[in-house]
Amino acid sequence: MTSVPGISVDRASKRFGDLEALAPVDLDVRAGEIVTLIGPSGCGKTTLLRMIAGLERPSGGSISIDGGTPDAARKAKRVGFIPQSPALLPWRTVEANARLLLDLNSGANPPSPPDPIELLERVGLGEFRSAYPHELSGGMQQRVGLVRAFALGARYLLMDEPFAALDEITRADMRHLLAELCEPTGAAVVFVTHSLAEAVFLSDRVAVMRPRPGSIVDVIDVDLPRPRRPELEDDPKFFALESSLRTTLMTGAGRE
Amino acid sequence: MSERRSNAVVWTVVGTVGLIAFWELIVRALDVRPMVLLAPSRIVSTFVDDPGPYVHDAWVTAQHLVYGLSISLVISLLIGAALAAVRPLEHASQPMLVLVMVTPWVAYITSVVLIVGSGQRAVVFLVAFVTIPAFVYATVGGMRSADPSARELFSSIDASRWEVLWRLRLPSALPSLFTAMRFNIGLGLGAAYFAEGAALRLDGLGDTGRRAASFSDGEGLWTTILCTAVLGLLAQVTVALVERSTLRWHQSQR
Ligand SMILES: Nc1ncnc2c1ncn2[C@@H]1O[C@H](COP(=O)(O)OP(=O)(O)O)[C@@H](O)[C@H]1O
Ligand SMILES: [Mg+2]
């Protein structure tokens, strides 16, 4: 292992048969940094995220996490994955779901992971510890999904459009909550989204992608102060960033 | 208890009483021969006269059923887990499973007795053998139904194959396994009753029933039939209770 912490994507590409899902892309995510991947459907966001998570091998190029392979990071449980659907196990209570990733492959747990109960309380689910997933709303279920990943105490969090299925108001609450959860951990986050507001509010940098073949068109810095608070979304600077991001996205999609 | 629930109970009782009354009435009005159909009142009086042998027989048959289903379930879980993991194996096993399902077991009991010997072993073997396909299909289908996102989540932290099986695939298969169990109780009980009569055993409801039939003893025959039905009912109720407490999280139980 080298001394450079962080995720480094080096000309990684992916083919599925004849389909070039992802042309060679470069991306670096430093420790503690939040980077968003944004782009239309089919531009390879999920593919890139899954390759970083070690769930899929690149067809070309390489990816390293803290100098090692994504597979090594996966085995060492250094990556917390948050899928698009909350993927809670219906036979486990909220608390048992929050502990799921700690229960599995427990030999690789960190020495003192965060307390899932405390995390559940912080996301407002303290009273629902012994409820079952079907008793929760979609937003509450996804909050359990967040807690489940944060409970790992992982240095890297990978999220694939976790709020895509939620209504607009719940989505806004969720991104504010996510920002709050991320701040104290110092975890690096790769966040996939369709939403400009989510990208601007959460990120340090936004990588704009386009399809056919999937590639990164531009990487935009978001120099808004931290900690990010909900009021920020009324700031003219926020709007300015959002609209310049929209322009880049449209240009990338060939709709000037 | 909600009003809807207590209404359901009332109507179930009405249906049961109605059925018994109708049965009694038909037999008496048409003067049906005992061998063809025995009135419920006479079944009850035959049983009450000398319950000992019937209780003993029912106990023997119950054991055959429980042993057979348990063995079948264990074997099916092992086979099913292997088939769910390896697709070519699943295709390769189809002919065998389908063959077991469609071949009338009535036909090959003689060869079962020749292979495994007569008595209890033949009965338990037949019960296990005929109930395997439904359990295997339930296991494979249920395990395959495990949420793909959850599988991805498991592999994102390198959960072992065993953990995936035990913590994800098996619980996902529980609802379909319970359904298969309900189906297999009827099938297994039929196989047990038949095999007892054919496997040179000297007790069990099936054997007593067969002998009663050969002596044209309608009372003995119908009492074993009703005892078998009661056994099946008890088994179904037990499974339903276990299912209700195990699958509280599943939509079928809400
Ligand atoms: N396992 C797969 N097999 C074949 N094609 C795939 C597979 N996964 C993704 N693709 C294709 O790769 C392209 C990128 O997909 P994806 O990464 O899911 O895009 P996004 O997440 O940005 O919507 C799409 O055209 C998709 O159909
Ligand atoms: Mg996607």
mmCIF file of N, CA and C in Angstrom, chain B residues 98-180:
data_model
loop_
_atom_site.group_PDB
_atom_site.id
_atom_site.type_symbol
_atom_site.label_atom_id
_atom_site.label_comp_id
_atom_site.label_asym_id
_atom_site.label_seq_id
_atom_site.Cartn_x
_atom_site.Cartn_y
_atom_site.Cartn_z
ATOM 1 N N VAL B 98 -39.009 -33.672 -12.597
ATOM 2 C CA VAL B 98 -40.291 -33.777 -13.282
ATOM 3 C C VAL B 98 -40.763 -35.235 -13.286
ATOM 4 N N LEU B 99 -39.826 -36.133 -13.515
ATOM 5 C CA LEU B 99 -40.169 -37.555 -13.526
ATOM 6 C C LEU B 99 -40.757 -37.987 -12.179
ATOM 7 N N VAL B 100 -40.107 -37.558 -11.090
ATOM 8 C CA VAL B 100 -40.605 -37.914 -9.756
ATOM 9 C C VAL B 100 -42.003 -37.348 -9.557
ATOM 10 N N MET B 101 -42.226 -36.123 -10.082
ATOM 11 C CA MET B 101 -43.533 -35.497 -9.875
ATOM 12 C C MET B 101 -44.641 -36.176 -10.654
ATOM 13 N N VAL B 102 -44.346 -36.575 -11.896
ATOM 14 C CA VAL B 102 -45.451 -37.076 -12.725
ATOM 15 C C VAL B 102 -45.668 -38.584 -12.629
ATOM 16 N N THR B 103 -44.667 -39.323 -12.147
ATOM 17 C CA THR B 103 -44.863 -40.770 -12.075
ATOM 18 C C THR B 103 -45.807 -41.111 -10.938
ATOM 19 N N PRO B 104 -46.875 -41.861 -11.190
ATOM 20 C CA PRO B 104 -47.800 -42.211 -10.101
ATOM 21 C C PRO B 104 -47.108 -43.127 -9.089
ATOM 22 N N TRP B 105 -47.021 -42.685 -7.847
ATOM 23 C CA TRP B 105 -46.290 -43.461 -6.843
ATOM 24 C C TRP B 105 -47.003 -44.760 -6.516
ATOM 25 N N VAL B 106 -48.322 -44.763 -6.795
ATOM 26 C CA VAL B 106 -49.080 -45.996 -6.598
ATOM 27 C C VAL B 106 -48.425 -47.136 -7.381
ATOM 28 N N ALA B 107 -47.822 -46.761 -8.525
ATOM 29 C CA ALA B 107 -47.332 -47.781 -9.438
ATOM 30 C C ALA B 107 -46.013 -48.407 -8.999
ATOM 31 N N TYR B 108 -45.175 -47.646 -8.356
ATOM 32 C CA TYR B 108 -43.840 -48.196 -8.105
ATOM 33 C C TYR B 108 -43.584 -48.588 -6.647
ATOM 34 N N ILE B 109 -44.640 -48.654 -5.833
ATOM 35 C CA ILE B 109 -44.440 -49.006 -4.424
ATOM 36 C C ILE B 109 -43.815 -50.403 -4.271
ATOM 37 N N THR B 110 -44.179 -51.321 -5.151
ATOM 38 C CA THR B 110 -43.618 -52.677 -5.048
ATOM 39 C C THR B 110 -42.101 -52.636 -5.189
ATOM 40 N N SER B 111 -41.642 -51.836 -6.143
ATOM 41 C CA SER B 111 -40.196 -51.795 -6.328
ATOM 42 C C SER B 111 -39.521 -51.053 -5.172
ATOM 43 N N VAL B 112 -40.245 -50.076 -4.560
ATOM 44 C CA VAL B 112 -39.690 -49.414 -3.364
ATOM 45 C C VAL B 112 -39.479 -50.438 -2.253
ATOM 46 N N VAL B 113 -40.495 -51.296 -2.059
ATOM 47 C CA VAL B 113 -40.383 -52.320 -1.018
ATOM 48 C C VAL B 113 -39.213 -53.256 -1.322
ATOM 49 N N LEU B 114 -39.046 -53.581 -2.601
ATOM 50 C CA LEU B 114 -37.934 -54.456 -2.973
ATOM 51 C C LEU B 114 -36.583 -53.790 -2.701
ATOM 52 N N ILE B 115 -36.545 -52.486 -2.923
ATOM 53 C CA ILE B 115 -35.258 -51.791 -2.757
ATOM 54 C C ILE B 115 -34.948 -51.511 -1.289
ATOM 55 N N VAL B 116 -35.877 -50.847 -0.581
ATOM 56 C CA VAL B 116 -35.546 -50.428 0.794
ATOM 57 C C VAL B 116 -36.087 -51.395 1.846
ATOM 58 N N GLY B 117 -36.826 -52.392 1.446
ATOM 59 C CA GLY B 117 -37.365 -53.330 2.420
ATOM 60 C C GLY B 117 -38.761 -52.927 2.829
ATOM 61 N N SER B 118 -39.503 -53.833 3.485
ATOM 62 C CA SER B 118 -40.883 -53.528 3.828
ATOM 63 C C SER B 118 -40.939 -52.777 5.148
ATOM 64 N N GLY B 119 -42.159 -52.398 5.550
ATOM 65 C CA GLY B 119 -42.355 -51.767 6.848
ATOM 66 C C GLY B 119 -42.066 -50.278 6.829
ATOM 67 N N GLN B 120 -41.691 -49.763 7.989
ATOM 68 C CA GLN B 120 -41.541 -48.329 8.184
ATOM 69 C C GLN B 120 -40.634 -47.670 7.147
ATOM 70 N N ARG B 121 -39.519 -48.358 6.818
ATOM 71 C CA ARG B 121 -38.575 -47.745 5.894
ATOM 72 C C ARG B 121 -39.202 -47.454 4.536
ATOM 73 N N ALA B 122 -40.011 -48.388 4.059
ATOM 74 C CA ALA B 122 -40.644 -48.177 2.759
ATOM 75 C C ALA B 122 -41.608 -46.994 2.810
ATOM 76 N N VAL B 123 -42.371 -46.902 3.917
ATOM 77 C CA VAL B 123 -43.356 -45.832 4.035
ATOM 78 C C VAL B 123 -42.663 -44.472 4.088
ATOM 79 N N VAL B 124 -41.662 -44.369 4.976
ATOM 80 C CA VAL B 124 -40.950 -43.088 5.120
ATOM 81 C C VAL B 124 -40.253 -42.724 3.815
ATOM 82 N N PHE B 125 -39.668 -43.720 3.167
ATOM 83 C CA PHE B 125 -39.005 -43.451 1.896
ATOM 84 C C PHE B 125 -39.973 -42.855 0.885
ATOM 85 N N LEU B 126 -41.155 -43.472 0.770
ATOM 86 C CA LEU B 126 -42.109 -42.980 -0.227
ATOM 87 C C LEU B 126 -42.563 -41.555 0.095
ATOM 88 N N VAL B 127 -42.863 -41.305 1.379
ATOM 89 C CA VAL B 127 -43.298 -39.951 1.762
ATOM 90 C C VAL B 127 -42.213 -38.937 1.395
ATOM 91 N N ALA B 128 -40.960 -39.253 1.730
ATOM 92 C CA ALA B 128 -39.863 -38.326 1.449
ATOM 93 C C ALA B 128 -39.692 -38.148 -0.056
ATOM 94 N N PHE B 129 -39.715 -39.260 -0.775
ATOM 95 C CA PHE B 129 -39.434 -39.235 -2.200
ATOM 96 C C PHE B 129 -40.431 -38.381 -2.978
ATOM 97 N N VAL B 130 -41.729 -38.556 -2.679
ATOM 98 C CA VAL B 130 -42.726 -37.832 -3.471
ATOM 99 C C VAL B 130 -42.815 -36.353 -3.089
ATOM 100 N N THR B 131 -42.321 -35.987 -1.911
ATOM 101 C CA THR B 131 -42.443 -34.587 -1.501
ATOM 102 C C THR B 131 -41.197 -33.762 -1.842
ATOM 103 N N ILE B 132 -40.146 -34.432 -2.321
ATOM 104 C CA ILE B 132 -38.922 -33.693 -2.636
ATOM 105 C C ILE B 132 -39.100 -32.644 -3.749
ATOM 106 N N PRO B 133 -39.736 -32.976 -4.882
ATOM 107 C CA PRO B 133 -39.783 -31.973 -5.953
ATOM 108 C C PRO B 133 -40.382 -30.632 -5.517
ATOM 109 N N ALA B 134 -41.518 -30.654 -4.835
ATOM 110 C CA ALA B 134 -42.142 -29.383 -4.444
ATOM 111 C C ALA B 134 -41.208 -28.573 -3.531
ATOM 112 N N PHE B 135 -40.545 -29.264 -2.608
ATOM 113 C CA PHE B 135 -39.606 -28.551 -1.727
ATOM 114 C C PHE B 135 -38.420 -27.990 -2.510
ATOM 115 N N VAL B 136 -37.922 -28.776 -3.467
ATOM 116 C CA VAL B 136 -36.765 -28.302 -4.244
ATOM 117 C C VAL B 136 -37.145 -27.073 -5.065
ATOM 118 N N TYR B 137 -38.298 -27.138 -5.742
ATOM 119 C CA TYR B 137 -38.721 -25.977 -6.532
ATOM 120 C C TYR B 137 -38.897 -24.750 -5.641
ATOM 121 N N ALA B 138 -39.481 -24.965 -4.467
ATOM 122 C CA ALA B 138 -39.698 -23.837 -3.559
ATOM 123 C C ALA B 138 -38.362 -23.240 -3.114
ATOM 124 N N THR B 139 -37.396 -24.117 -2.840
ATOM 125 C CA THR B 139 -36.087 -23.629 -2.392
ATOM 126 C C THR B 139 -35.399 -22.837 -3.502
ATOM 127 N N VAL B 140 -35.360 -23.424 -4.693
ATOM 128 C CA VAL B 140 -34.661 -22.756 -5.802
ATOM 129 C C VAL B 140 -35.333 -21.416 -6.123
ATOM 130 N N GLY B 141 -36.660 -21.464 -6.295
ATOM 131 C CA GLY B 141 -37.387 -20.248 -6.637
ATOM 132 C C GLY B 141 -37.249 -19.183 -5.558
ATOM 133 N N GLY B 142 -37.382 -19.594 -4.308
ATOM 134 C CA GLY B 142 -37.293 -18.654 -3.200
ATOM 135 C C GLY B 142 -35.912 -18.044 -3.076
ATOM 136 N N MET B 143 -34.890 -18.877 -3.238
ATOM 137 C CA MET B 143 -33.529 -18.355 -3.121
ATOM 138 C C MET B 143 -33.203 -17.403 -4.260
ATOM 139 N N ARG B 144 -33.717 -17.725 -5.456
ATOM 140 C CA ARG B 144 -33.486 -16.852 -6.608
ATOM 141 C C ARG B 144 -34.207 -15.519 -6.432
ATOM 142 N N SER B 145 -35.278 -15.510 -5.633
ATOM 143 C CA SER B 145 -36.055 -14.286 -5.491
ATOM 144 C C SER B 145 -35.391 -13.281 -4.557
ATOM 145 N N ALA B 146 -34.264 -13.657 -3.958
ATOM 146 C CA ALA B 146 -33.579 -12.726 -3.054
ATOM 147 C C ALA B 146 -33.275 -11.417 -3.790
ATOM 148 N N ASP B 147 -33.554 -10.312 -3.135
ATOM 149 C CA ASP B 147 -33.382 -8.976 -3.691
ATOM 150 C C ASP B 147 -31.969 -8.784 -4.265
ATOM 151 N N PRO B 148 -31.860 -8.497 -5.588
ATOM 152 C CA PRO B 148 -30.527 -8.323 -6.187
ATOM 153 C C PRO B 148 -29.720 -7.195 -5.529
ATOM 154 N N SER B 149 -30.396 -6.127 -5.116
ATOM 155 C CA SER B 149 -29.662 -5.046 -4.449
ATOM 156 C C SER B 149 -29.080 -5.529 -3.137
ATOM 157 N N ALA B 150 -29.828 -6.370 -2.426
ATOM 158 C CA ALA B 150 -29.318 -6.897 -1.160
ATOM 159 C C ALA B 150 -28.120 -7.803 -1.420
ATOM 160 N N ARG B 151 -28.179 -8.572 -2.510
ATOM 161 C CA ARG B 151 -27.036 -9.431 -2.845
ATOM 162 C C ARG B 151 -25.798 -8.598 -3.115
ATOM 163 N N GLU B 152 -26.017 -7.475 -3.841
ATOM 164 C CA GLU B 152 -24.921 -6.559 -4.141
ATOM 165 C C GLU B 152 -24.344 -5.985 -2.839
ATOM 166 N N LEU B 153 -25.254 -5.643 -1.944
ATOM 167 C CA LEU B 153 -24.831 -5.101 -0.651
ATOM 168 C C LEU B 153 -23.971 -6.112 0.105
ATOM 169 N N PHE B 154 -24.407 -7.363 0.088
ATOM 170 C CA PHE B 154 -23.647 -8.417 0.766
ATOM 171 C C PHE B 154 -22.252 -8.534 0.164
ATOM 172 N N SER B 155 -22.189 -8.469 -1.180
ATOM 173 C CA SER B 155 -20.870 -8.673 -1.748
ATOM 174 C C SER B 155 -20.007 -7.414 -1.616
ATOM 175 N N SER B 156 -20.631 -6.244 -1.375
ATOM 176 C CA SER B 156 -19.833 -5.030 -1.222
ATOM 177 C C SER B 156 -18.949 -5.062 0.025
ATOM 178 N N ILE B 157 -19.241 -5.958 0.938
ATOM 179 C CA ILE B 157 -18.373 -6.085 2.110
ATOM 180 C C ILE B 157 -17.845 -7.511 2.195
ATOM 181 N N ASP B 158 -17.881 -8.197 1.042
ATOM 182 C CA ASP B 158 -17.284 -9.518 0.940
ATOM 183 C C ASP B 158 -17.876 -10.522 1.945
ATOM 184 N N ALA B 159 -19.210 -10.541 2.064
ATOM 185 C CA ALA B 159 -19.849 -11.567 2.889
ATOM 186 C C ALA B 159 -19.563 -12.941 2.275
ATOM 187 N N SER B 160 -19.388 -13.936 3.122
ATOM 188 C CA SER B 160 -19.042 -15.270 2.611
ATOM 189 C C SER B 160 -20.253 -15.916 1.945
ATOM 190 N N ARG B 161 -19.985 -16.952 1.162
ATOM 191 C CA ARG B 161 -21.069 -17.697 0.517
ATOM 192 C C ARG B 161 -22.054 -18.220 1.544
ATOM 193 N N TRP B 162 -21.521 -18.665 2.656
ATOM 194 C CA TRP B 162 -22.337 -19.206 3.735
ATOM 195 C C TRP B 162 -23.263 -18.129 4.286
ATOM 196 N N GLU B 163 -22.712 -16.923 4.485
ATOM 197 C CA GLU B 163 -23.525 -15.816 5.003
ATOM 198 C C GLU B 163 -24.628 -15.441 4.015
ATOM 199 N N VAL B 164 -24.282 -15.432 2.731
ATOM 200 C CA VAL B 164 -25.292 -15.117 1.718
ATOM 201 C C VAL B 164 -26.407 -16.161 1.765
ATOM 202 N N LEU B 165 -26.023 -17.413 1.912
ATOM 203 C CA LEU B 165 -26.999 -18.496 1.947
ATOM 204 C C LEU B 165 -27.888 -18.399 3.179
ATOM 205 N N TRP B 166 -27.253 -18.249 4.316
ATOM 206 C CA TRP B 166 -27.935 -18.334 5.592
ATOM 207 C C TRP B 166 -28.716 -17.072 5.930
ATOM 208 N N ARG B 167 -28.119 -15.914 5.618
ATOM 209 C CA ARG B 167 -28.725 -14.658 6.036
ATOM 210 C C ARG B 167 -29.580 -14.006 4.971
ATOM 211 N N LEU B 168 -29.418 -14.441 3.717
ATOM 212 C CA LEU B 168 -30.190 -13.801 2.662
ATOM 213 C C LEU B 168 -31.052 -14.799 1.883
ATOM 214 N N ARG B 169 -30.415 -15.847 1.352
ATOM 215 C CA ARG B 169 -31.160 -16.716 0.442
ATOM 216 C C ARG B 169 -32.179 -17.586 1.167
ATOM 217 N N LEU B 170 -31.788 -18.142 2.287
ATOM 218 C CA LEU B 170 -32.716 -19.015 2.994
ATOM 219 C C LEU B 170 -33.946 -18.251 3.516
ATOM 220 N N PRO B 171 -33.748 -17.112 4.204
ATOM 221 C CA PRO B 171 -34.944 -16.362 4.619
ATOM 222 C C PRO B 171 -35.813 -15.955 3.439
ATOM 223 N N SER B 172 -35.187 -15.644 2.293
ATOM 224 C CA SER B 172 -35.987 -15.280 1.122
ATOM 225 C C SER B 172 -36.821 -16.452 0.646
ATOM 226 N N ALA B 173 -36.359 -17.686 0.917
ATOM 227 C CA ALA B 173 -37.075 -18.873 0.444
ATOM 228 C C ALA B 173 -38.170 -19.315 1.416
ATOM 229 N N LEU B 174 -38.185 -18.753 2.621
ATOM 230 C CA LEU B 174 -39.154 -19.217 3.631
ATOM 231 C C LEU B 174 -40.614 -19.161 3.181
ATOM 232 N N PRO B 175 -41.079 -18.026 2.615
ATOM 233 C CA PRO B 175 -42.494 -18.000 2.229
ATOM 234 C C PRO B 175 -42.864 -19.123 1.259
ATOM 235 N N SER B 176 -42.034 -19.359 0.244
ATOM 236 C CA SER B 176 -42.400 -20.415 -0.710
ATOM 237 C C SER B 176 -42.240 -21.790 -0.078
ATOM 238 N N LEU B 177 -41.318 -21.939 0.877
ATOM 239 C CA LEU B 177 -41.182 -23.235 1.555
ATOM 240 C C LEU B 177 -42.429 -23.571 2.372
ATOM 241 N N PHE B 178 -43.010 -22.548 2.996
ATOM 242 C CA PHE B 178 -44.237 -22.799 3.755
ATOM 243 C C PHE B 178 -45.373 -23.226 2.832
ATOM 244 N N THR B 179 -45.475 -22.562 1.685
ATOM 245 C CA THR B 179 -46.502 -22.951 0.721
ATOM 246 C C THR B 179 -46.305 -24.401 0.292
ATOM 247 N N ALA B 180 -45.048 -24.768 -0.007
ATOM 248 C CA ALA B 180 -44.757 -26.142 -0.421
ATOM 249 C C ALA B 180 -45.102 -27.117 0.701
#
